[in-house]
Backbone as XML, in Angstrom:
<?xml version="1.0"?>
<chain id="A" units="angstrom">
  <residue number="1" name="MET">
    <atom name="N" x="107.788" y="153.318" z="47.790"/>
    <atom name="CA" x="108.349" y="154.600" z="47.402"/>
    <atom name="C" x="109.467" y="154.353" z="46.382"/>
  </residue>
  <residue number="2" name="GLU">
    <atom name="N" x="109.441" y="155.101" z="45.300"/>
    <atom name="CA" x="110.474" y="154.962" z="44.274"/>
    <atom name="C" x="111.775" y="155.616" z="44.740"/>
  </residue>
  <residue number="3" name="GLU">
    <atom name="N" x="112.876" y="154.908" z="44.575"/>
    <atom name="CA" x="114.178" y="155.438" z="44.964"/>
    <atom name="C" x="114.608" y="156.515" z="43.973"/>
  </residue>
  <residue number="4" name="GLU">
    <atom name="N" x="115.049" y="157.653" z="44.498"/>
    <atom name="CA" x="115.537" y="158.720" z="43.625"/>
    <atom name="C" x="116.937" y="158.390" z="43.140"/>
  </residue>
  <residue number="5" name="ARG">
    <atom name="N" x="117.193" y="158.686" z="41.890"/>
    <atom name="CA" x="118.523" y="158.471" z="41.313"/>
    <atom name="C" x="119.163" y="159.846" z="41.146"/>
  </residue>
  <residue number="6" name="LEU">
    <atom name="N" x="120.013" y="160.199" z="42.096"/>
    <atom name="CA" x="120.641" y="161.514" z="42.108"/>
    <atom name="C" x="122.150" y="161.382" z="42.062"/>
  </residue>
  <residue number="7" name="VAL">
    <atom name="N" x="122.800" y="162.361" z="41.466"/>
    <atom name="CA" x="124.252" y="162.467" z="41.482"/>
    <atom name="C" x="124.584" y="163.951" z="41.594"/>
  </residue>
  <residue number="8" name="GLN">
    <atom name="N" x="125.602" y="164.272" z="42.367"/>
    <atom name="CA" x="126.022" y="165.664" z="42.463"/>
    <atom name="C" x="127.241" y="165.860" z="41.580"/>
  </residue>
  <residue number="9" name="LEU">
    <atom name="N" x="127.135" y="166.801" z="40.647"/>
    <atom name="CA" x="128.260" y="167.171" z="39.793"/>
    <atom name="C" x="128.832" y="168.472" z="40.317"/>
  </residue>
  <residue number="10" name="TRP">
    <atom name="N" x="130.138" y="168.631" z="40.192"/>
    <atom name="CA" x="130.816" y="169.783" z="40.778"/>
    <atom name="C" x="131.905" y="170.260" z="39.839"/>
  </residue>
  <residue number="11" name="HIS">
    <atom name="N" x="132.118" y="171.559" z="39.811"/>
    <atom name="CA" x="133.186" y="172.156" z="39.010"/>
    <atom name="C" x="133.821" y="173.260" z="39.848"/>
  </residue>
  <residue number="12" name="CYS">
    <atom name="N" x="135.145" y="173.286" z="39.909"/>
    <atom name="CA" x="135.826" y="174.281" z="40.746"/>
    <atom name="C" x="135.978" y="175.626" z="40.050"/>
  </residue>
  <residue number="13" name="GLY">
    <atom name="N" x="135.685" y="175.703" z="38.781"/>
    <atom name="CA" x="135.920" y="176.927" z="38.017"/>
    <atom name="C" x="134.703" y="177.818" z="37.883"/>
  </residue>
  <residue number="14" name="PRO">
    <atom name="N" x="134.788" y="178.777" z="36.960"/>
    <atom name="CA" x="133.728" y="179.770" z="36.802"/>
    <atom name="C" x="132.459" y="179.190" z="36.184"/>
  </residue>
  <residue number="15" name="THR">
    <atom name="N" x="131.348" y="179.785" z="36.547"/>
    <atom name="CA" x="130.037" y="179.451" z="36.003"/>
    <atom name="C" x="129.255" y="180.749" z="35.870"/>
  </residue>
  <residue number="16" name="ALA">
    <atom name="N" x="128.415" y="180.842" z="34.863"/>
    <atom name="CA" x="127.615" y="182.055" z="34.654"/>
    <atom name="C" x="126.695" y="182.302" z="35.845"/>
  </residue>
  <residue number="17" name="ALA">
    <atom name="N" x="126.715" y="183.516" z="36.376"/>
    <atom name="CA" x="125.881" y="183.872" z="37.520"/>
    <atom name="C" x="124.399" y="183.694" z="37.209"/>
  </residue>
  <residue number="18" name="SER">
    <atom name="N" x="124.010" y="183.808" z="35.956"/>
    <atom name="CA" x="122.596" y="183.663" z="35.574"/>
    <atom name="C" x="122.072" y="182.244" z="35.797"/>
  </residue>
  <residue number="19" name="LEU">
    <atom name="N" x="122.951" y="181.279" z="36.010"/>
    <atom name="CA" x="122.534" y="179.894" z="36.250"/>
    <atom name="C" x="122.334" y="179.582" z="37.734"/>
  </residue>
  <residue number="20" name="ALA">
    <atom name="N" x="122.601" y="180.555" z="38.612"/>
    <atom name="CA" x="122.539" y="180.326" z="40.063"/>
    <atom name="C" x="121.108" y="180.227" z="40.577"/>
  </residue>
  <residue number="21" name="ASP">
    <atom name="N" x="120.950" y="179.509" z="41.694"/>
    <atom name="CA" x="119.652" y="179.457" z="42.366"/>
    <atom name="C" x="119.397" y="180.779" z="43.085"/>
  </residue>
  <residue number="22" name="GLU">
    <atom name="N" x="118.344" y="180.827" z="43.914"/>
    <atom name="CA" x="117.939" y="182.078" z="44.566"/>
    <atom name="C" x="119.001" y="182.641" z="45.507"/>
  </residue>
  <residue number="23" name="ALA">
    <atom name="N" x="119.952" y="181.839" z="45.954"/>
    <atom name="CA" x="121.022" y="182.331" z="46.828"/>
    <atom name="C" x="122.063" y="183.129" z="46.050"/>
  </residue>
  <residue number="24" name="GLY">
    <atom name="N" x="122.060" y="183.018" z="44.730"/>
    <atom name="CA" x="122.985" y="183.785" z="43.904"/>
    <atom name="C" x="124.388" y="183.205" z="43.874"/>
  </residue>
  <residue number="25" name="GLN">
    <atom name="N" x="125.296" y="184.038" z="43.450"/>
    <atom name="CA" x="126.694" y="183.644" z="43.277"/>
    <atom name="C" x="127.575" y="184.459" z="44.214"/>
  </residue>
  <residue number="26" name="ARG">
    <atom name="N" x="128.638" y="183.852" z="44.686"/>
    <atom name="CA" x="129.659" y="184.608" z="45.414"/>
    <atom name="C" x="131.010" y="184.216" z="44.841"/>
  </residue>
  <residue number="27" name="ILE">
    <atom name="N" x="131.955" y="185.107" z="44.971"/>
    <atom name="CA" x="133.325" y="184.831" z="44.542"/>
    <atom name="C" x="134.106" y="184.456" z="45.799"/>
  </residue>
  <residue number="28" name="THR">
    <atom name="N" x="134.822" y="183.356" z="45.727"/>
    <atom name="CA" x="135.541" y="182.843" z="46.889"/>
    <atom name="C" x="136.938" y="182.401" z="46.459"/>
  </residue>
  <residue number="29" name="TYR">
    <atom name="N" x="137.762" y="182.051" z="47.418"/>
    <atom name="CA" x="139.064" y="181.485" z="47.074"/>
    <atom name="C" x="138.856" y="180.160" z="46.353"/>
  </residue>
  <residue number="30" name="HIS">
    <atom name="N" x="139.722" y="179.860" z="45.424"/>
    <atom name="CA" x="139.624" y="178.630" z="44.644"/>
    <atom name="C" x="139.680" y="177.434" z="45.592"/>
  </residue>
  <residue number="31" name="PRO">
    <atom name="N" x="138.723" y="176.501" z="45.515"/>
    <atom name="CA" x="138.650" y="175.427" z="46.509"/>
    <atom name="C" x="139.705" y="174.336" z="46.391"/>
  </residue>
  <residue number="32" name="THR">
    <atom name="N" x="140.442" y="174.260" z="45.277"/>
    <atom name="CA" x="141.402" y="173.160" z="45.142"/>
    <atom name="C" x="142.852" y="173.590" z="44.941"/>
  </residue>
  <residue number="33" name="LEU">
    <atom name="N" x="143.120" y="174.838" z="44.630"/>
    <atom name="CA" x="144.496" y="175.249" z="44.321"/>
    <atom name="C" x="145.463" y="175.082" z="45.486"/>
  </residue>
  <residue number="34" name="ASP">
    <atom name="N" x="145.006" y="175.292" z="46.694"/>
    <atom name="CA" x="145.909" y="175.304" z="47.849"/>
    <atom name="C" x="145.758" y="174.086" z="48.755"/>
  </residue>
  <residue number="35" name="ARG">
    <atom name="N" x="145.240" y="172.993" z="48.226"/>
    <atom name="CA" x="145.008" y="171.804" z="49.064"/>
    <atom name="C" x="146.274" y="171.303" z="49.740"/>
  </residue>
  <residue number="36" name="ALA">
    <atom name="N" x="147.415" y="171.375" z="49.065"/>
    <atom name="CA" x="148.661" y="170.837" z="49.622"/>
    <atom name="C" x="149.525" y="171.918" z="50.272"/>
  </residue>
  <residue number="37" name="SER">
    <atom name="N" x="149.025" y="173.137" z="50.342"/>
    <atom name="CA" x="149.812" y="174.236" z="50.917"/>
    <atom name="C" x="149.750" y="174.210" z="52.437"/>
  </residue>
  <residue number="38" name="PRO">
    <atom name="N" x="150.782" y="174.751" z="53.088"/>
    <atom name="CA" x="150.748" y="174.842" z="54.550"/>
    <atom name="C" x="149.571" y="175.718" z="54.992"/>
  </residue>
  <residue number="39" name="PRO">
    <atom name="N" x="149.000" y="175.453" z="56.165"/>
    <atom name="CA" x="147.832" y="176.211" z="56.623"/>
    <atom name="C" x="148.085" y="177.709" z="56.787"/>
  </residue>
  <residue number="40" name="ASP">
    <atom name="N" x="149.346" y="178.106" z="57.015"/>
    <atom name="CA" x="149.632" y="179.532" z="57.215"/>
    <atom name="C" x="149.887" y="180.281" z="55.902"/>
  </residue>
  <residue number="41" name="LYS">
    <atom name="N" x="149.869" y="179.588" z="54.759"/>
    <atom name="CA" x="150.074" y="180.237" z="53.462"/>
    <atom name="C" x="148.787" y="180.946" z="53.045"/>
  </residue>
  <residue number="42" name="ALA">
    <atom name="N" x="148.932" y="182.159" z="52.535"/>
    <atom name="CA" x="147.765" y="182.910" z="52.059"/>
    <atom name="C" x="147.120" y="182.180" z="50.883"/>
  </residue>
  <residue number="43" name="PRO">
    <atom name="N" x="145.776" y="182.139" z="50.831"/>
    <atom name="CA" x="145.104" y="181.465" z="49.719"/>
    <atom name="C" x="145.376" y="182.161" z="48.388"/>
  </residue>
  <residue number="44" name="SER">
    <atom name="N" x="145.259" y="181.411" z="47.300"/>
    <atom name="CA" x="145.485" y="181.988" z="45.969"/>
    <atom name="C" x="144.355" y="181.596" z="45.035"/>
  </residue>
  <residue number="45" name="GLY">
    <atom name="N" x="144.112" y="182.421" z="44.048"/>
    <atom name="CA" x="143.106" y="182.127" z="43.037"/>
    <atom name="C" x="141.690" y="182.354" z="43.529"/>
  </residue>
  <residue number="46" name="THR">
    <atom name="N" x="140.798" y="182.643" z="42.608"/>
    <atom name="CA" x="139.394" y="182.826" z="42.947"/>
    <atom name="C" x="138.533" y="181.885" z="42.115"/>
  </residue>
  <residue number="47" name="SER">
    <atom name="N" x="137.325" y="181.704" z="42.569"/>
    <atom name="CA" x="136.392" y="180.824" z="41.878"/>
    <atom name="C" x="134.973" y="181.291" z="42.137"/>
  </residue>
  <residue number="48" name="SER">
    <atom name="N" x="134.089" y="180.852" z="41.292"/>
    <atom name="CA" x="132.663" y="181.086" z="41.446"/>
    <atom name="C" x="132.103" y="180.056" z="42.419"/>
  </residue>
  <residue number="49" name="ASP">
    <atom name="N" x="131.265" y="180.497" z="43.336"/>
    <atom name="CA" x="130.600" y="179.574" z="44.249"/>
    <atom name="C" x="129.102" y="179.755" z="44.071"/>
  </residue>
  <residue number="50" name="LEU">
    <atom name="N" x="128.431" y="178.730" z="43.552"/>
    <atom name="CA" x="126.987" y="178.805" z="43.358"/>
    <atom name="C" x="126.377" y="177.423" z="43.253"/>
  </residue>
  <residue number="51" name="VAL">
    <atom name="N" x="125.087" y="177.359" z="43.544"/>
    <atom name="CA" x="124.289" y="176.159" z="43.319"/>
    <atom name="C" x="123.413" y="176.456" z="42.115"/>
  </residue>
  <residue number="52" name="LEU">
    <atom name="N" x="123.380" y="175.542" z="41.169"/>
    <atom name="CA" x="122.589" y="175.749" z="39.961"/>
    <atom name="C" x="121.095" y="175.740" z="40.277"/>
  </residue>
  <residue number="53" name="ALA">
    <atom name="N" x="120.352" y="176.616" z="39.597"/>
    <atom name="CA" x="118.903" y="176.666" z="39.755"/>
    <atom name="C" x="118.276" y="175.401" z="39.168"/>
  </residue>
  <residue number="54" name="PRO">
    <atom name="N" x="117.163" y="174.949" z="39.736"/>
    <atom name="CA" x="116.485" y="173.778" z="39.184"/>
    <atom name="C" x="116.060" y="174.004" z="37.733"/>
  </residue>
  <residue number="55" name="GLY">
    <atom name="N" x="116.102" y="172.934" z="36.947"/>
    <atom name="CA" x="115.679" y="173.014" z="35.556"/>
    <atom name="C" x="116.396" y="171.985" z="34.711"/>
  </residue>
  <residue number="56" name="PRO">
    <atom name="N" x="116.074" y="171.959" z="33.420"/>
    <atom name="CA" x="116.714" y="170.997" z="32.518"/>
    <atom name="C" x="118.172" y="171.370" z="32.267"/>
  </residue>
  <residue number="57" name="ALA">
    <atom name="N" x="118.994" y="170.358" z="31.994"/>
    <atom name="CA" x="120.419" y="170.596" z="31.738"/>
    <atom name="C" x="120.939" y="169.606" z="30.707"/>
  </residue>
  <residue number="58" name="THR">
    <atom name="N" x="121.950" y="170.027" z="29.982"/>
    <atom name="CA" x="122.710" y="169.144" z="29.104"/>
    <atom name="C" x="124.120" y="169.093" z="29.651"/>
  </residue>
  <residue number="59" name="ILE">
    <atom name="N" x="124.651" y="167.901" z="29.835"/>
    <atom name="CA" x="125.980" y="167.716" z="30.416"/>
    <atom name="C" x="126.872" y="167.089" z="29.361"/>
  </residue>
  <residue number="60" name="VAL">
    <atom name="N" x="128.053" y="167.691" z="29.153"/>
    <atom name="CA" x="128.981" y="167.160" z="28.156"/>
    <atom name="C" x="130.399" y="167.215" z="28.710"/>
  </residue>
  <residue number="61" name="ARG">
    <atom name="N" x="131.176" y="166.208" z="28.394"/>
    <atom name="CA" x="132.607" y="166.189" z="28.732"/>
    <atom name="C" x="133.347" y="165.593" z="27.548"/>
  </residue>
  <residue number="62" name="PHE">
    <atom name="N" x="134.327" y="166.354" z="27.060"/>
    <atom name="CA" x="135.136" y="165.910" z="25.927"/>
    <atom name="C" x="136.413" y="165.253" z="26.423"/>
  </residue>
  <residue number="63" name="THR">
    <atom name="N" x="136.923" y="164.295" z="25.661"/>
    <atom name="CA" x="138.227" y="163.715" z="25.954"/>
    <atom name="C" x="139.287" y="164.777" z="25.684"/>
  </residue>
  <residue number="64" name="PRO">
    <atom name="N" x="140.492" y="164.636" z="26.253"/>
    <atom name="CA" x="141.543" y="165.627" z="26.003"/>
    <atom name="C" x="141.817" y="165.857" z="24.510"/>
  </residue>
  <residue number="65" name="ALA">
    <atom name="N" x="141.696" y="164.836" z="23.695"/>
    <atom name="CA" x="141.929" y="164.988" z="22.253"/>
    <atom name="C" x="140.687" y="165.514" z="21.525"/>
  </residue>
  <residue number="66" name="ALA">
    <atom name="N" x="139.592" y="165.665" z="22.244"/>
    <atom name="CA" x="138.321" y="166.145" z="21.684"/>
    <atom name="C" x="137.814" y="165.252" z="20.554"/>
  </residue>
  <residue number="67" name="ASP">
    <atom name="N" x="138.161" y="163.967" z="20.608"/>
    <atom name="CA" x="137.690" y="163.046" z="19.574"/>
    <atom name="C" x="136.509" y="162.191" z="20.045"/>
  </residue>
  <residue number="68" name="ARG">
    <atom name="N" x="136.176" y="162.283" z="21.330"/>
    <atom name="CA" x="135.024" y="161.585" z="21.891"/>
    <atom name="C" x="134.400" y="162.462" z="22.968"/>
  </residue>
  <residue number="69" name="ALA">
    <atom name="N" x="133.133" y="162.194" z="23.261"/>
    <atom name="CA" x="132.448" y="162.978" z="24.284"/>
    <atom name="C" x="131.455" y="162.108" z="25.035"/>
  </residue>
  <residue number="70" name="PHE">
    <atom name="N" x="131.240" y="162.469" z="26.284"/>
    <atom name="CA" x="130.155" y="161.918" z="27.092"/>
    <atom name="C" x="129.067" y="162.977" z="27.066"/>
  </residue>
  <residue number="71" name="LEU">
    <atom name="N" x="127.841" y="162.602" z="26.734"/>
    <atom name="CA" x="126.745" y="163.561" z="26.600"/>
    <atom name="C" x="125.496" y="162.976" z="27.246"/>
  </residue>
  <residue number="72" name="MET">
    <atom name="N" x="124.814" y="163.793" z="28.063"/>
    <atom name="CA" x="123.567" y="163.333" z="28.677"/>
    <atom name="C" x="122.663" y="164.517" z="28.972"/>
  </residue>
  <residue number="73" name="SER">
    <atom name="N" x="121.390" y="164.251" z="29.095"/>
    <atom name="CA" x="120.451" y="165.272" z="29.549"/>
    <atom name="C" x="120.041" y="164.910" z="30.971"/>
  </residue>
  <residue number="74" name="ALA">
    <atom name="N" x="119.629" y="165.928" z="31.724"/>
    <atom name="CA" x="119.283" y="165.715" z="33.127"/>
    <atom name="C" x="118.356" y="166.823" z="33.596"/>
  </residue>
  <residue number="75" name="ASP">
    <atom name="N" x="117.813" y="166.634" z="34.770"/>
    <atom name="CA" x="117.051" y="167.681" z="35.445"/>
    <atom name="C" x="117.807" y="168.062" z="36.702"/>
  </residue>
  <residue number="76" name="ILE">
    <atom name="N" x="118.103" y="169.343" z="36.853"/>
    <atom name="CA" x="118.740" y="169.829" z="38.076"/>
    <atom name="C" x="117.647" y="169.955" z="39.130"/>
  </residue>
  <residue number="77" name="VAL">
    <atom name="N" x="117.870" y="169.343" z="40.292"/>
    <atom name="CA" x="116.913" y="169.388" z="41.397"/>
    <atom name="C" x="117.637" y="169.850" z="42.657"/>
  </residue>
  <residue number="78" name="GLU">
    <atom name="N" x="116.866" y="170.321" z="43.622"/>
    <atom name="CA" x="117.456" y="170.723" z="44.893"/>
    <atom name="C" x="117.955" y="169.484" z="45.613"/>
  </residue>
  <residue number="79" name="GLY">
    <atom name="N" x="119.201" y="169.539" z="46.079"/>
    <atom name="CA" x="119.790" y="168.398" z="46.761"/>
    <atom name="C" x="119.603" y="168.466" z="48.263"/>
  </residue>
  <residue number="80" name="PRO">
    <atom name="N" x="120.047" y="167.422" z="48.972"/>
    <atom name="CA" x="119.902" y="167.388" z="50.425"/>
    <atom name="C" x="120.821" y="168.381" z="51.144"/>
  </residue>
  <residue number="81" name="THR">
    <atom name="N" x="121.930" y="168.774" z="50.493"/>
    <atom name="CA" x="122.848" y="169.771" z="51.066"/>
    <atom name="C" x="123.320" y="170.689" z="49.946"/>
  </residue>
  <residue number="82" name="ARG">
    <atom name="N" x="123.966" y="171.792" z="50.314"/>
    <atom name="CA" x="124.502" y="172.700" z="49.297"/>
    <atom name="C" x="125.840" y="172.197" z="48.767"/>
  </residue>
  <residue number="83" name="GLY">
    <atom name="N" x="126.475" y="171.224" z="49.418"/>
    <atom name="CA" x="127.700" y="170.634" z="48.897"/>
    <atom name="C" x="128.929" y="171.489" z="49.121"/>
  </residue>
  <residue number="84" name="TYR">
    <atom name="N" x="129.928" y="171.277" z="48.288"/>
    <atom name="CA" x="131.229" y="171.939" z="48.401"/>
    <atom name="C" x="131.198" y="173.325" z="47.774"/>
  </residue>
  <residue number="85" name="ASP">
    <atom name="N" x="132.186" y="174.172" z="48.122"/>
    <atom name="CA" x="132.356" y="175.436" z="47.400"/>
    <atom name="C" x="132.714" y="175.124" z="45.956"/>
  </residue>
  <residue number="86" name="GLY">
    <atom name="N" x="132.247" y="175.931" z="45.053"/>
    <atom name="CA" x="132.449" y="175.729" z="43.621"/>
    <atom name="C" x="131.103" y="175.821" z="42.927"/>
  </residue>
  <residue number="87" name="SER">
    <atom name="N" x="131.004" y="175.314" z="41.744"/>
    <atom name="CA" x="129.748" y="175.316" z="40.995"/>
    <atom name="C" x="129.153" y="173.924" z="41.055"/>
  </residue>
  <residue number="88" name="ARG">
    <atom name="N" x="127.927" y="173.838" z="41.520"/>
    <atom name="CA" x="127.284" y="172.532" z="41.662"/>
    <atom name="C" x="125.790" y="172.670" z="41.551"/>
  </residue>
</chain>
């Protein structure tokens, strides 16, 4: 059996709802803003929570100075779990 080469990419910010799988998109509290806050503090910020629909993808990340980039193509596939809140 050929070993699958999978990686889960995640983003805590907004993502277009049109890219969501059949479960759709929900708006939730931002998953990282309050990590260091006391448990009794009210949550702050909102974020998109969705799993991307299967299909081809182009992934790019620019350096802070925007003088270099990481660029790759990939296929989005259904993973073993839905993962963390956010866009994945």
